[in-house]
Every structure is written in structure tokens, then in C-alpha cells.
Tab-separated table of C-alpha atoms in Angstrom:
chain	number	residue	atom	x	y	z
A	22	UNK	CA	-208.831	-72.298	224.904
A	23	UNK	CA	-206.514	-69.691	223.425
A	24	UNK	CA	-209.467	-67.455	222.571
A	25	UNK	CA	-210.782	-67.782	226.107
A	26	UNK	CA	-207.421	-66.814	227.546
A	27	UNK	CA	-207.112	-63.857	225.165
A	28	UNK	CA	-210.597	-62.698	226.114
A	29	UNK	CA	-209.854	-63.018	229.812
A	30	UNK	CA	-206.570	-61.226	229.321
A	31	UNK	CA	-208.323	-58.447	227.441
A	32	UNK	CA	-210.855	-58.073	230.248
A	33	UNK	CA	-208.075	-57.861	232.810
A	34	UNK	CA	-206.268	-55.297	230.660
A	35	UNK	CA	-209.404	-53.169	230.356
A	36	UNK	CA	-210.000	-53.393	234.100
A	37	UNK	CA	-206.385	-52.485	234.777
A	38	UNK	CA	-206.659	-49.538	232.409
A	39	UNK	CA	-209.747	-48.252	234.210
A	40	UNK	CA	-208.034	-48.581	237.584
A	41	UNK	CA	-204.890	-46.915	236.230
A	42	UNK	CA	-206.932	-44.039	234.811
A	43	UNK	CA	-208.740	-43.547	238.097
A	44	UNK	CA	-205.567	-43.747	240.126
A	45	UNK	CA	-203.141	-41.722	238.031
A	46	UNK	CA	-204.960	-39.474	235.580
A	47	UNK	CA	-207.846	-38.378	237.782
A	48	UNK	CA	-206.401	-38.424	241.298
A	49	UNK	CA	-208.237	-36.707	244.125
A	50	UNK	CA	-205.728	-33.855	244.139
A	51	UNK	CA	-206.491	-33.046	240.505
A	52	UNK	CA	-210.233	-33.119	241.194
A	53	UNK	CA	-209.816	-30.817	244.182
A	54	UNK	CA	-207.744	-28.439	242.057
A	55	UNK	CA	-210.483	-28.291	239.417
A	56	UNK	CA	-213.081	-27.582	242.104
A	57	UNK	CA	-210.912	-24.777	243.504
A	58	UNK	CA	-210.560	-23.299	240.012
A	59	UNK	CA	-214.371	-23.327	239.758
A	60	UNK	CA	-214.912	-21.344	242.992
A	61	UNK	CA	-214.527	-17.805	241.505
A	62	UNK	CA	-217.028	-18.645	238.769
A	63	UNK	CA	-219.512	-19.984	241.314
A	64	UNK	CA	-219.156	-16.848	243.451
A	65	UNK	CA	-219.665	-14.769	240.301
A	66	UNK	CA	-222.925	-16.648	239.667
A	67	UNK	CA	-224.162	-16.136	243.240
A	68	UNK	CA	-223.330	-12.416	243.212
A	69	UNK	CA	-225.063	-12.006	239.851
A	70	UNK	CA	-228.254	-13.630	241.142
A	71	UNK	CA	-228.467	-11.352	244.202
A	72	UNK	CA	-231.288	-8.831	243.917
A	73	UNK	CA	-229.689	-5.482	242.939
A	74	UNK	CA	-229.575	-3.096	245.888
A	75	UNK	CA	-227.507	-0.294	247.374
A	76	UNK	CA	-225.781	-0.868	250.686
A	77	UNK	CA	-224.527	1.997	252.860
A	78	UNK	CA	-221.203	1.175	254.490
A	79	UNK	CA	-218.996	3.654	256.341
A	80	UNK	CA	-220.528	6.597	254.550
A	81	UNK	CA	-220.085	4.980	251.139
A	82	UNK	CA	-222.763	3.561	248.863
A	83	UNK	CA	-222.017	0.093	247.536
A	84	UNK	CA	-224.075	-1.536	244.801
A	85	UNK	CA	-224.635	-5.277	245.122
A	86	UNK	CA	-226.249	-7.687	242.701
A	87	UNK	CA	-226.129	-7.602	238.922
A	88	UNK	CA	-223.330	-8.058	236.434
A	89	UNK	CA	-220.924	-5.377	237.632
A	90	UNK	CA	-220.832	-6.327	241.300
A	91	UNK	CA	-220.560	-9.964	240.161
A	92	UNK	CA	-217.588	-8.997	238.001
A	93	UNK	CA	-215.915	-7.348	240.993
A	94	UNK	CA	-216.513	-10.529	243.012
A	95	UNK	CA	-215.025	-12.592	240.167
A	96	UNK	CA	-211.869	-10.469	240.087
A	97	UNK	CA	-211.370	-10.374	243.862
A	98	UNK	CA	-212.060	-14.082	244.375
A	99	UNK	CA	-209.790	-15.022	241.454
A	100	UNK	CA	-206.914	-12.987	242.882
A	101	UNK	CA	-207.404	-14.617	246.298
A	102	UNK	CA	-207.826	-18.178	244.984
A	103	UNK	CA	-204.913	-18.047	242.556
A	104	UNK	CA	-202.810	-16.182	245.098
A	105	UNK	CA	-203.331	-19.026	247.572
A	106	UNK	CA	-202.568	-21.568	244.839
A	107	UNK	CA	-199.387	-19.671	243.956
A	108	UNK	CA	-198.222	-19.767	247.574
A	109	UNK	CA	-199.144	-23.449	247.923
A	110	UNK	CA	-197.749	-24.602	244.562
A	111	UNK	CA	-194.956	-21.989	244.473
A	112	UNK	CA	-196.082	-21.287	240.934
A	113	UNK	CA	-199.198	-21.137	238.775
A	114	UNK	CA	-199.755	-23.581	235.954
A	115	UNK	CA	-199.876	-21.965	232.523
A	116	UNK	CA	-203.622	-22.431	232.154
A	117	UNK	CA	-204.159	-20.890	235.607
A	118	UNK	CA	-201.968	-17.911	234.736
A	119	UNK	CA	-203.837	-17.390	231.470
A	120	UNK	CA	-207.215	-17.701	233.202
A	121	UNK	CA	-206.230	-15.150	235.858
A	122	UNK	CA	-204.826	-12.743	233.255
A	123	UNK	CA	-208.028	-12.978	231.181
A	124	UNK	CA	-210.130	-12.388	234.288
A	125	UNK	CA	-208.158	-9.288	235.250
A	126	UNK	CA	-208.117	-7.919	231.698
A	127	UNK	CA	-211.733	-8.480	230.675
A	128	UNK	CA	-213.125	-7.973	234.174
A	129	UNK	CA	-211.146	-4.784	234.669
A	130	UNK	CA	-212.233	-3.360	231.313
A	131	UNK	CA	-215.842	-4.328	232.047
A	132	UNK	CA	-215.804	-2.304	235.261
A	133	UNK	CA	-213.747	0.577	233.870
A	134	UNK	CA	-215.920	1.029	230.769
A	135	UNK	CA	-219.121	-0.172	232.452
A	136	UNK	CA	-219.764	-2.485	229.502
A	137	UNK	CA	-221.169	-5.982	229.993
A	138	UNK	CA	-220.299	-6.872	226.392
A	139	UNK	CA	-216.574	-6.903	227.195
A	140	UNK	CA	-216.963	-9.618	229.825
A	141	UNK	CA	-218.978	-11.714	227.370
A	142	UNK	CA	-215.873	-12.018	225.197
A	143	UNK	CA	-213.743	-13.444	228.040
A	144	UNK	CA	-214.767	-17.111	227.726
A	145	UNK	CA	-214.645	-17.227	223.893
A	146	UNK	CA	-211.228	-15.550	223.699
A	147	UNK	CA	-209.804	-17.702	226.509
A	148	UNK	CA	-211.048	-20.921	224.891
A	149	UNK	CA	-209.685	-19.884	221.500
A	150	UNK	CA	-206.295	-19.076	223.035
A	151	UNK	CA	-206.207	-22.578	224.503
A	152	UNK	CA	-207.156	-23.978	221.078
A	153	UNK	CA	-204.354	-21.937	219.500
A	154	UNK	CA	-201.822	-23.264	222.011
A	155	UNK	CA	-202.840	-26.875	221.360
A	156	UNK	CA	-202.721	-26.258	217.601
A	157	UNK	CA	-199.269	-24.656	217.770
A	158	UNK	CA	-197.922	-27.678	219.638
A	159	UNK	CA	-198.380	-29.757	216.469
A	160	UNK	CA	-195.771	-27.557	214.786
A	161	UNK	CA	-193.604	-26.412	217.701
A	162	UNK	CA	-191.725	-29.018	219.696
A	163	UNK	CA	-191.655	-32.768	219.312
A	164	UNK	CA	-194.878	-33.612	221.184
A	165	UNK	CA	-198.495	-32.412	221.119
A	166	UNK	CA	-199.402	-30.310	224.133
A	167	UNK	CA	-201.740	-32.923	225.615
A	168	UNK	CA	-198.896	-35.457	225.570
A	169	UNK	CA	-196.630	-33.036	227.414
A	170	UNK	CA	-199.351	-32.614	230.028
A	171	UNK	CA	-200.332	-36.279	230.455
A	172	UNK	CA	-197.423	-38.256	229.020
A	173	UNK	CA	-195.903	-38.865	232.456
A	174	UNK	CA	-199.008	-40.829	233.490
A	175	UNK	CA	-200.263	-42.393	230.248
A	176	UNK	CA	-198.642	-44.437	227.476
A	177	UNK	CA	-200.287	-43.984	224.072
A	178	UNK	CA	-199.122	-44.495	220.482
A	179	UNK	CA	-198.052	-41.273	218.753
A	180	UNK	CA	-201.101	-41.321	216.457
A	181	UNK	CA	-203.476	-41.450	219.427
A	182	UNK	CA	-201.722	-38.560	221.146
A	183	UNK	CA	-202.185	-36.528	217.982
A	184	UNK	CA	-205.866	-37.461	217.754
A	185	UNK	CA	-206.434	-36.588	221.401
A	186	UNK	CA	-204.746	-33.223	220.913
A	187	UNK	CA	-207.012	-32.487	217.932
A	188	UNK	CA	-210.016	-33.436	220.068
A	189	UNK	CA	-208.976	-30.829	222.639
A	190	UNK	CA	-208.590	-28.226	219.893
A	191	UNK	CA	-212.120	-28.926	218.662
A	192	UNK	CA	-213.444	-28.888	222.220
A	193	UNK	CA	-212.014	-25.448	222.940
A	194	UNK	CA	-213.272	-24.098	219.610
A	195	UNK	CA	-216.782	-25.421	220.265
A	196	UNK	CA	-216.807	-24.044	223.812
A	197	UNK	CA	-215.677	-20.654	222.563
A	198	UNK	CA	-218.341	-20.404	219.879
A	199	UNK	CA	-221.031	-21.803	222.200
A	200	UNK	CA	-220.250	-19.163	224.835
A	201	UNK	CA	-220.245	-16.408	222.232
A	202	UNK	CA	-223.530	-17.577	220.695
A	203	UNK	CA	-225.370	-17.816	224.004
A	204	UNK	CA	-223.934	-14.526	225.305
A	205	UNK	CA	-225.210	-12.433	222.404
A	206	UNK	CA	-228.224	-14.413	221.154
A	207	UNK	CA	-229.648	-15.561	224.498
A	208	UNK	CA	-228.312	-12.970	226.976
A	209	UNK	CA	-230.950	-13.819	229.601
A	210	UNK	CA	-229.378	-17.255	230.205
A	211	UNK	CA	-225.780	-16.291	229.469
A	212	UNK	CA	-224.529	-16.351	233.071
A	213	UNK	CA	-226.253	-19.695	233.739
A	214	UNK	CA	-224.611	-21.198	230.653
A	215	UNK	CA	-221.236	-19.625	231.465
A	216	UNK	CA	-221.193	-21.394	234.832
A	217	UNK	CA	-223.135	-24.622	234.409
A	218	UNK	CA	-223.334	-25.117	230.636
A	219	UNK	CA	-219.575	-24.901	230.229
A	220	UNK	CA	-219.121	-27.221	233.204
A	221	UNK	CA	-221.473	-29.790	231.655
A	222	UNK	CA	-219.609	-29.645	228.329
A	223	UNK	CA	-216.305	-30.145	230.139
A	224	UNK	CA	-217.564	-33.140	232.123
A	225	UNK	CA	-218.978	-34.771	228.987
A	226	UNK	CA	-215.713	-34.255	227.137
A	227	UNK	CA	-213.668	-35.618	230.031
A	228	UNK	CA	-215.888	-38.712	230.156
A	229	UNK	CA	-215.314	-39.229	226.435
A	230	UNK	CA	-211.579	-38.781	226.919
A	231	UNK	CA	-211.601	-41.396	229.695
A	232	UNK	CA	-213.255	-43.939	227.387
A	233	UNK	CA	-210.779	-43.101	224.622
A	234	UNK	CA	-207.798	-43.562	226.928
A	235	UNK	CA	-209.076	-46.850	228.317
A	236	UNK	CA	-209.445	-48.125	224.765
A	237	UNK	CA	-206.038	-47.052	223.467
A	238	UNK	CA	-203.809	-46.920	226.525
A	239	UNK	CA	-200.751	-49.139	226.312
A	240	UNK	CA	-199.879	-51.321	229.319
A	241	UNK	CA	-196.886	-50.444	231.421
A	242	UNK	CA	-193.841	-52.595	230.611
A	243	UNK	CA	-193.567	-55.514	233.017
A	244	UNK	CA	-190.670	-55.469	235.426
A	245	UNK	CA	-188.377	-58.445	235.051
């Protein structure tokens, strides 16, 4: 009987953990925010796929289609999107600020120097900077970075927080090298991978993280 009760209790705990994860770690607002962050990249992809042409507008010739007009679209849409987020949130999160800065830096240099190779380094460098930040948090401060980000919603043992932080470090390193490899070895599919390949990797990693959290998450203390 005791085993049956323990099993039933474990099933309830697992179910509660899944519900808690869905309700607190992946709320609709967070999902919407991630979709909004993805908009500039999607517009970049659409602009890149447009057949290159020259459009006359007000006596000026404007080139559309191809990597450079797509880069301009990426910069403009990023400024608009993150500007709206800044007004709405009254601040930008650190990852949003870093993403916008990288977009302006690498996108601006790409247009100024008319070099596609510069933009290809944006995703690798950005991912490696994130990996560096997560790595530094093991040595600076009293908590890993992932715990500082999610600790208000999740209770995990210290060892599991450390493991999860290492997983994020590896994820960012892999994403950086994958983007670099595809950009310079398979340039014909680079933009497709930049938009949809990176998204697929992120979704797979997030699914793995969800399973990890459900397995290790500690229950909330019961109120007396």
C-alpha cells in the first residue's frame, strides 16, 4: 500500500510540475515576447528572398532584394521593435540590448563596407558572448546566471542550477559554431539556417530543458 501511495504521489508531483512549468516558466507573455524578438529576423529572411531589383522612388534609385537590402530591413525593424519594447517595458532586458547592439554594429559595418562576411559573424559572436556571460556567472556572484533569470519561478537544488547553466553554455557554443560553419561552408543555405535552423535548435533545447526541470524541480513548500 505504501508503494502505491508513493507512486500515486509521484505521479501527482510530476503532473503538478508540468502544470507549474506551463503556468510560470512559459507563460503566454514570455512566448509573445520571444515571437516579437523573432520578427526582425523573419523580415530579414523575407527581404533576402525578394528578387533583386531597382525601384525608382522620388527621383532616387532603391535596390531591393538580396543581402544588403535585407540587412537594412533587419536594422530598421530591430530599432522599431526594440524601441517599442523599450517604451512598453520602460527598459530593455540585457539580452535584448546585446542583440540590438550586435545588429547595429554588424549590420552597420556590413552596409558601410558592403561586405556580407561581416554579417555572417553576427550570430557566432553574439552566441559566444552569451556563453561567456553564463560562464562568468560561475565565478562572479553567488548564483549561476540561469538561476538569477529563473530562480523566482523555479526551485532547484544548487547542483542542478549549475548543471543547467553549463547546458546553456554548451548550447550557445554549439549554436555559434553551427552558424559559423554553415555561413562559410554552405553559404547558399546560410540565411535559411540563420532563421529557421537556429529556431529549431532553440526549440529542441527548450524542450529538453522543460523535461530536465520537471524531473528535478522541487515542490513549493506547503502553507500551514
